[in-house]
Amino acid sequence: MNEDTVALDVEAFAALHPAMDPSLAIFARAALTRHGRSPRAFRALQDGASQSATISFAQPDGRTEATYERERIVEFGAVVLAGLVLSTWRGKRITRVCKRGSRVDYFVGETPDDQRWVLEVGGTDESSHQAKRTEKRQQLEESPYLRAPFKKGGFVGATRFAEPSITSLDAIAGEAS
């Protein structure tokens, strides 16, 4: 593997994000396996800059696909990949999850009690990565957390699991003080 390739491991998710449910890795395994075997080659975008990535994962339990609808598998799989790139590229972790009506808010920080940033995440199997990225960016920009009184910054994570496989993380500034 050359130095320009970032290596991500689904099995490391729980240790990197102790505030998250460790069983989320089952969704990433199922989402990734549908389109190939471990390790999977991905294109990784960080604020628009592109690099190669490999994503390693254990063989999924077949019960995940049989039990959960595909949309849920892809969405939670995308949360895992967003968490992996947050840790790898930014040294940050998901520190809190809040349900707000039908929406889920993910908060990001550098320590367990830190919630300085908000994370908006989306995944897709075969539709456009760019469309999902744009949709999630718009949702984050409309978030009350980016405006007063919170004025938090945020990140948008988007993943396409089918070929060409892409995962991205974009930083979004909050409202200025």
PDB file of C-alpha atoms in Angstrom:
ATOM      1  CA  MET A   1       0.000   0.000   0.000  1.00  0.00           C
ATOM      2  CA  ASN A   2       1.460   3.376  -0.906  1.00  0.00           C
ATOM      3  CA  GLU A   3       1.621   6.364   1.424  1.00  0.00           C
ATOM      4  CA  ASP A   4      -1.241   8.119  -0.388  1.00  0.00           C
ATOM      5  CA  THR A   5      -3.702   5.392   0.585  1.00  0.00           C
ATOM      6  CA  VAL A   6      -5.642   5.741   3.816  1.00  0.00           C
ATOM      7  CA  ALA A   7      -6.487   2.471   5.590  1.00  0.00           C
ATOM      8  CA  LEU A   8      -9.770   2.263   7.484  1.00  0.00           C
ATOM      9  CA  ASP A   9     -10.926  -0.700   9.596  1.00  0.00           C
ATOM     10  CA  VAL A  10     -14.597  -1.146  10.459  1.00  0.00           C
ATOM     11  CA  GLU A  11     -13.611  -3.318  13.412  1.00  0.00           C
ATOM     12  CA  ALA A  12     -11.872  -0.318  15.038  1.00  0.00           C
ATOM     13  CA  PHE A  13     -15.079   1.780  15.099  1.00  0.00           C
ATOM     14  CA  ALA A  14     -16.202   0.838  18.628  1.00  0.00           C
ATOM     15  CA  ALA A  15     -12.806   1.620  20.184  1.00  0.00           C
ATOM     16  CA  LEU A  16     -12.575   4.962  18.349  1.00  0.00           C
ATOM     17  CA  HIS A  17     -16.139   6.008  19.269  1.00  0.00           C
ATOM     18  CA  PRO A  18     -16.950   4.635  22.750  1.00  0.00           C
ATOM     19  CA  ALA A  19     -20.118   6.762  22.992  1.00  0.00           C
ATOM     20  CA  MET A  20     -21.604   4.886  20.025  1.00  0.00           C
ATOM     21  CA  ASP A  21     -23.317   1.501  20.001  1.00  0.00           C
ATOM     22  CA  PRO A  22     -20.527  -0.969  19.141  1.00  0.00           C
ATOM     23  CA  SER A  23     -22.968  -3.139  17.195  1.00  0.00           C
ATOM     24  CA  LEU A  24     -23.159  -0.488  14.436  1.00  0.00           C
ATOM     25  CA  ALA A  25     -20.246  -2.280  12.769  1.00  0.00           C
ATOM     26  CA  ILE A  26     -22.678  -5.016  11.646  1.00  0.00           C
ATOM     27  CA  PHE A  27     -24.367  -2.502   9.359  1.00  0.00           C
ATOM     28  CA  ALA A  28     -21.117  -1.357   7.779  1.00  0.00           C
ATOM     29  CA  ARG A  29     -20.102  -4.974   7.148  1.00  0.00           C
ATOM     30  CA  ALA A  30     -23.432  -5.708   5.446  1.00  0.00           C
ATOM     31  CA  ALA A  31     -23.370  -2.489   3.384  1.00  0.00           C
ATOM     32  CA  LEU A  32     -19.791  -3.088   2.232  1.00  0.00           C
ATOM     33  CA  THR A  33     -20.158  -6.814   1.482  1.00  0.00           C
ATOM     34  CA  ARG A  34     -23.059  -6.320  -0.894  1.00  0.00           C
ATOM     35  CA  HIS A  35     -20.653  -4.715  -3.374  1.00  0.00           C
ATOM     36  CA  GLY A  36     -17.415  -6.626  -2.729  1.00  0.00           C
ATOM     37  CA  ARG A  37     -15.103  -8.378  -0.305  1.00  0.00           C
ATOM     38  CA  SER A  38     -12.718  -7.046   2.316  1.00  0.00           C
ATOM     39  CA  PRO A  39     -10.639  -5.020   1.863  1.00  0.00           C
ATOM     40  CA  ARG A  40     -12.702  -2.732  -0.377  1.00  0.00           C
ATOM     41  CA  ALA A  41     -11.111   0.004  -2.456  1.00  0.00           C
ATOM     42  CA  PHE A  42     -12.731   3.414  -2.081  1.00  0.00           C
ATOM     43  CA  ARG A  43     -12.050   6.928  -3.235  1.00  0.00           C
ATOM     44  CA  ALA A  44     -11.912   9.172  -0.175  1.00  0.00           C
ATOM     45  CA  LEU A  45     -12.636  12.894  -0.370  1.00  0.00           C
ATOM     46  CA  GLN A  46     -11.698  15.309   2.406  1.00  0.00           C
ATOM     47  CA  ASP A  47     -12.966  18.830   1.797  1.00  0.00           C
ATOM     48  CA  GLY A  48     -12.688  18.083  -1.934  1.00  0.00           C
ATOM     49  CA  ALA A  49      -9.149  16.611  -1.922  1.00  0.00           C
ATOM     50  CA  SER A  50      -9.133  13.014  -3.198  1.00  0.00           C
ATOM     51  CA  GLN A  51      -7.072  10.020  -2.142  1.00  0.00           C
ATOM     52  CA  SER A  52      -7.305   6.241  -2.306  1.00  0.00           C
ATOM     53  CA  ALA A  53      -8.656   4.312   0.654  1.00  0.00           C
ATOM     54  CA  THR A  54      -9.010   0.691   1.632  1.00  0.00           C
ATOM     55  CA  ILE A  55     -11.703  -0.366   4.041  1.00  0.00           C
ATOM     56  CA  SER A  56     -11.238  -3.634   5.907  1.00  0.00           C
ATOM     57  CA  PHE A  57     -14.054  -5.449   7.655  1.00  0.00           C
ATOM     58  CA  ALA A  58     -14.989  -8.828   9.071  1.00  0.00           C
ATOM     59  CA  GLN A  59     -17.369 -11.126   7.245  1.00  0.00           C
ATOM     60  CA  PRO A  60     -20.926 -10.021   8.082  1.00  0.00           C
ATOM     61  CA  ASP A  61     -23.492 -12.161   9.802  1.00  0.00           C
ATOM     62  CA  GLY A  62     -26.154 -13.033   7.211  1.00  0.00           C
ATOM     63  CA  ARG A  63     -28.873 -12.228   9.722  1.00  0.00           C
ATOM     64  CA  THR A  64     -28.244  -8.488   9.320  1.00  0.00           C
ATOM     65  CA  GLU A  65     -29.437  -8.472   5.682  1.00  0.00           C
ATOM     66  CA  ALA A  66     -32.338 -10.777   6.583  1.00  0.00           C
ATOM     67  CA  THR A  67     -33.439  -8.675   9.558  1.00  0.00           C
ATOM     68  CA  TYR A  68     -33.000  -5.030   8.567  1.00  0.00           C
ATOM     69  CA  GLU A  69     -34.233  -3.084   5.562  1.00  0.00           C
ATOM     70  CA  ARG A  70     -31.483  -2.064   3.168  1.00  0.00           C
ATOM     71  CA  GLU A  71     -32.026   1.668   3.771  1.00  0.00           C
ATOM     72  CA  ARG A  72     -31.225   1.244   7.469  1.00  0.00           C
ATOM     73  CA  ILE A  73     -28.139  -0.875   6.718  1.00  0.00           C
ATOM     74  CA  VAL A  74     -26.799   1.767   4.335  1.00  0.00           C
ATOM     75  CA  GLU A  75     -27.536   4.682   6.685  1.00  0.00           C
ATOM     76  CA  PHE A  76     -25.880   3.097   9.721  1.00  0.00           C
ATOM     77  CA  GLY A  77     -23.028   1.808   7.554  1.00  0.00           C
ATOM     78  CA  ALA A  78     -22.443   5.406   6.465  1.00  0.00           C
ATOM     79  CA  VAL A  79     -22.333   6.503  10.131  1.00  0.00           C
ATOM     80  CA  VAL A  80     -19.546   3.987  10.747  1.00  0.00           C
ATOM     81  CA  LEU A  81     -17.532   5.188   7.736  1.00  0.00           C
ATOM     82  CA  ALA A  82     -18.035   8.835   8.752  1.00  0.00           C
ATOM     83  CA  GLY A  83     -16.775   7.959  12.234  1.00  0.00           C
ATOM     84  CA  LEU A  84     -13.705   6.245  10.789  1.00  0.00           C
ATOM     85  CA  VAL A  85     -12.751   9.183   8.581  1.00  0.00           C
ATOM     86  CA  LEU A  86     -13.437  11.675  11.408  1.00  0.00           C
ATOM     87  CA  SER A  87     -10.940   9.816  13.579  1.00  0.00           C
ATOM     88  CA  THR A  88      -8.379   9.258  10.853  1.00  0.00           C
ATOM     89  CA  TRP A  89      -8.401  12.679   9.214  1.00  0.00           C
ATOM     90  CA  ARG A  90      -9.490  14.985  12.036  1.00  0.00           C
ATOM     91  CA  GLY A  91      -8.641  13.198  15.292  1.00  0.00           C
ATOM     92  CA  LYS A  92     -12.266  13.569  16.390  1.00  0.00           C
ATOM     93  CA  ARG A  93     -14.939  11.190  17.604  1.00  0.00           C
ATOM     94  CA  ILE A  94     -18.697  11.008  17.782  1.00  0.00           C
ATOM     95  CA  THR A  95     -19.417  11.885  21.398  1.00  0.00           C
ATOM     96  CA  ARG A  96     -23.208  12.066  21.615  1.00  0.00           C
ATOM     97  CA  VAL A  97     -26.305  10.991  19.716  1.00  0.00           C
ATOM     98  CA  CYS A  98     -29.678  12.715  20.209  1.00  0.00           C
ATOM     99  CA  LYS A  99     -32.996  11.862  18.638  1.00  0.00           C
ATOM    100  CA  ARG A 100     -35.011  14.944  17.689  1.00  0.00           C
ATOM    101  CA  GLY A 101     -38.381  13.891  16.261  1.00  0.00           C
ATOM    102  CA  SER A 102     -37.616  11.734  13.225  1.00  0.00           C
ATOM    103  CA  ARG A 103     -34.078  13.201  13.013  1.00  0.00           C
ATOM    104  CA  VAL A 104     -30.924  12.005  14.699  1.00  0.00           C
ATOM    105  CA  ASP A 105     -28.217  14.485  15.658  1.00  0.00           C
ATOM    106  CA  TYR A 106     -24.621  13.343  16.023  1.00  0.00           C
ATOM    107  CA  PHE A 107     -22.251  15.516  18.020  1.00  0.00           C
ATOM    108  CA  VAL A 108     -18.496  15.422  17.522  1.00  0.00           C
ATOM    109  CA  GLY A 109     -15.605  16.350  19.772  1.00  0.00           C
ATOM    110  CA  GLU A 110     -12.048  15.582  20.740  1.00  0.00           C
ATOM    111  CA  THR A 111     -12.830  14.276  24.240  1.00  0.00           C
ATOM    112  CA  PRO A 112     -15.848  12.370  25.611  1.00  0.00           C
ATOM    113  CA  ASP A 113     -17.577  15.525  26.944  1.00  0.00           C
ATOM    114  CA  ASP A 114     -16.755  17.715  23.923  1.00  0.00           C
ATOM    115  CA  GLN A 115     -19.670  18.477  21.580  1.00  0.00           C
ATOM    116  CA  ARG A 116     -18.257  21.392  19.565  1.00  0.00           C
ATOM    117  CA  TRP A 117     -19.322  20.101  16.146  1.00  0.00           C
ATOM    118  CA  VAL A 118     -22.366  18.497  14.552  1.00  0.00           C
ATOM    119  CA  LEU A 119     -22.215  15.625  12.046  1.00  0.00           C
ATOM    120  CA  GLU A 120     -24.729  15.097   9.239  1.00  0.00           C
ATOM    121  CA  VAL A 121     -24.398  11.669   7.605  1.00  0.00           C
ATOM    122  CA  GLY A 122     -25.897   9.998   4.553  1.00  0.00           C
ATOM    123  CA  GLY A 123     -25.332   6.846   2.585  1.00  0.00           C
ATOM    124  CA  THR A 124     -26.474   5.399  -0.691  1.00  0.00           C
ATOM    125  CA  ASP A 125     -26.091   2.127  -2.492  1.00  0.00           C
ATOM    126  CA  GLU A 126     -26.201   3.105  -6.125  1.00  0.00           C
ATOM    127  CA  SER A 127     -27.500   6.645  -6.508  1.00  0.00           C
ATOM    128  CA  SER A 128     -25.220   9.645  -6.888  1.00  0.00           C
ATOM    129  CA  HIS A 129     -22.656  10.275  -4.167  1.00  0.00           C
ATOM    130  CA  GLN A 130     -22.621  13.965  -5.069  1.00  0.00           C
ATOM    131  CA  ALA A 131     -26.415  14.210  -4.751  1.00  0.00           C
ATOM    132  CA  LYS A 132     -26.286  12.617  -1.273  1.00  0.00           C
ATOM    133  CA  ARG A 133     -23.400  14.887  -0.282  1.00  0.00           C
ATOM    134  CA  THR A 134     -25.294  17.985  -1.454  1.00  0.00           C
ATOM    135  CA  GLU A 135     -28.499  16.885   0.318  1.00  0.00           C
ATOM    136  CA  LYS A 136     -26.685  16.338   3.617  1.00  0.00           C
ATOM    137  CA  ARG A 137     -24.759  19.596   3.313  1.00  0.00           C
ATOM    138  CA  GLN A 138     -28.034  21.481   2.864  1.00  0.00           C
ATOM    139  CA  GLN A 139     -29.527  19.719   5.885  1.00  0.00           C
ATOM    140  CA  LEU A 140     -26.520  20.657   8.004  1.00  0.00           C
ATOM    141  CA  GLU A 141     -26.565  24.269   6.808  1.00  0.00           C
ATOM    142  CA  GLU A 142     -30.218  24.461   7.917  1.00  0.00           C
ATOM    143  CA  SER A 143     -29.410  23.025  11.339  1.00  0.00           C
ATOM    144  CA  PRO A 144     -30.194  25.239  14.322  1.00  0.00           C
ATOM    145  CA  TYR A 145     -26.853  24.158  15.815  1.00  0.00           C
ATOM    146  CA  LEU A 146     -24.903  26.189  13.252  1.00  0.00           C
ATOM    147  CA  ARG A 147     -26.662  29.439  14.283  1.00  0.00           C
ATOM    148  CA  ALA A 148     -26.964  31.419  17.504  1.00  0.00           C
ATOM    149  CA  PRO A 149     -27.024  30.594  20.311  1.00  0.00           C
ATOM    150  CA  PHE A 150     -24.993  27.422  19.528  1.00  0.00           C
ATOM    151  CA  LYS A 151     -22.795  28.578  16.599  1.00  0.00           C
ATOM    152  CA  LYS A 152     -21.277  25.125  16.199  1.00  0.00           C
ATOM    153  CA  GLY A 153     -19.310  24.046  13.157  1.00  0.00           C
ATOM    154  CA  GLY A 154     -20.016  20.739  11.541  1.00  0.00           C
ATOM    155  CA  PHE A 155     -19.091  17.932   9.207  1.00  0.00           C
ATOM    156  CA  VAL A 156     -20.922  16.247   6.364  1.00  0.00           C
ATOM    157  CA  GLY A 157     -20.161  12.578   5.793  1.00  0.00           C
ATOM    158  CA  ALA A 158     -21.485  10.841   2.667  1.00  0.00           C
ATOM    159  CA  THR A 159     -20.794   7.344   1.364  1.00  0.00           C
ATOM    160  CA  ARG A 160     -21.685   5.482  -1.833  1.00  0.00           C
ATOM    161  CA  PHE A 161     -21.222   1.743  -1.314  1.00  0.00           C
ATOM    162  CA  ALA A 162     -21.593   0.580  -4.956  1.00  0.00           C
ATOM    163  CA  GLU A 163     -18.819   1.035  -7.515  1.00  0.00           C
ATOM    164  CA  PRO A 164     -17.389   3.562  -7.901  1.00  0.00           C
ATOM    165  CA  SER A 165     -17.264   3.524  -4.097  1.00  0.00           C
ATOM    166  CA  ILE A 166     -16.731   6.918  -2.492  1.00  0.00           C
ATOM    167  CA  THR A 167     -16.705   8.224   1.059  1.00  0.00           C
ATOM    168  CA  SER A 168     -16.313  11.899   1.907  1.00  0.00           C
ATOM    169  CA  LEU A 169     -16.017  14.258   4.844  1.00  0.00           C
ATOM    170  CA  ASP A 170     -16.498  18.012   4.472  1.00  0.00           C
ATOM    171  CA  ALA A 171     -16.097  20.636   7.195  1.00  0.00           C
ATOM    172  CA  ILE A 172     -18.787  23.333   7.462  1.00  0.00           C
ATOM    173  CA  ALA A 173     -18.257  26.506   9.476  1.00  0.00           C
ATOM    174  CA  GLY A 174     -20.872  27.669  11.963  1.00  0.00           C
ATOM    175  CA  GLU A 175     -22.257  31.195  12.179  1.00  0.00           C
ATOM    176  CA  ALA A 176     -19.566  33.706  13.104  1.00  0.00           C
ATOM    177  CA  SER A 177     -19.567  35.113  16.617  1.00  0.00           C
TER     178      SER A 177
END
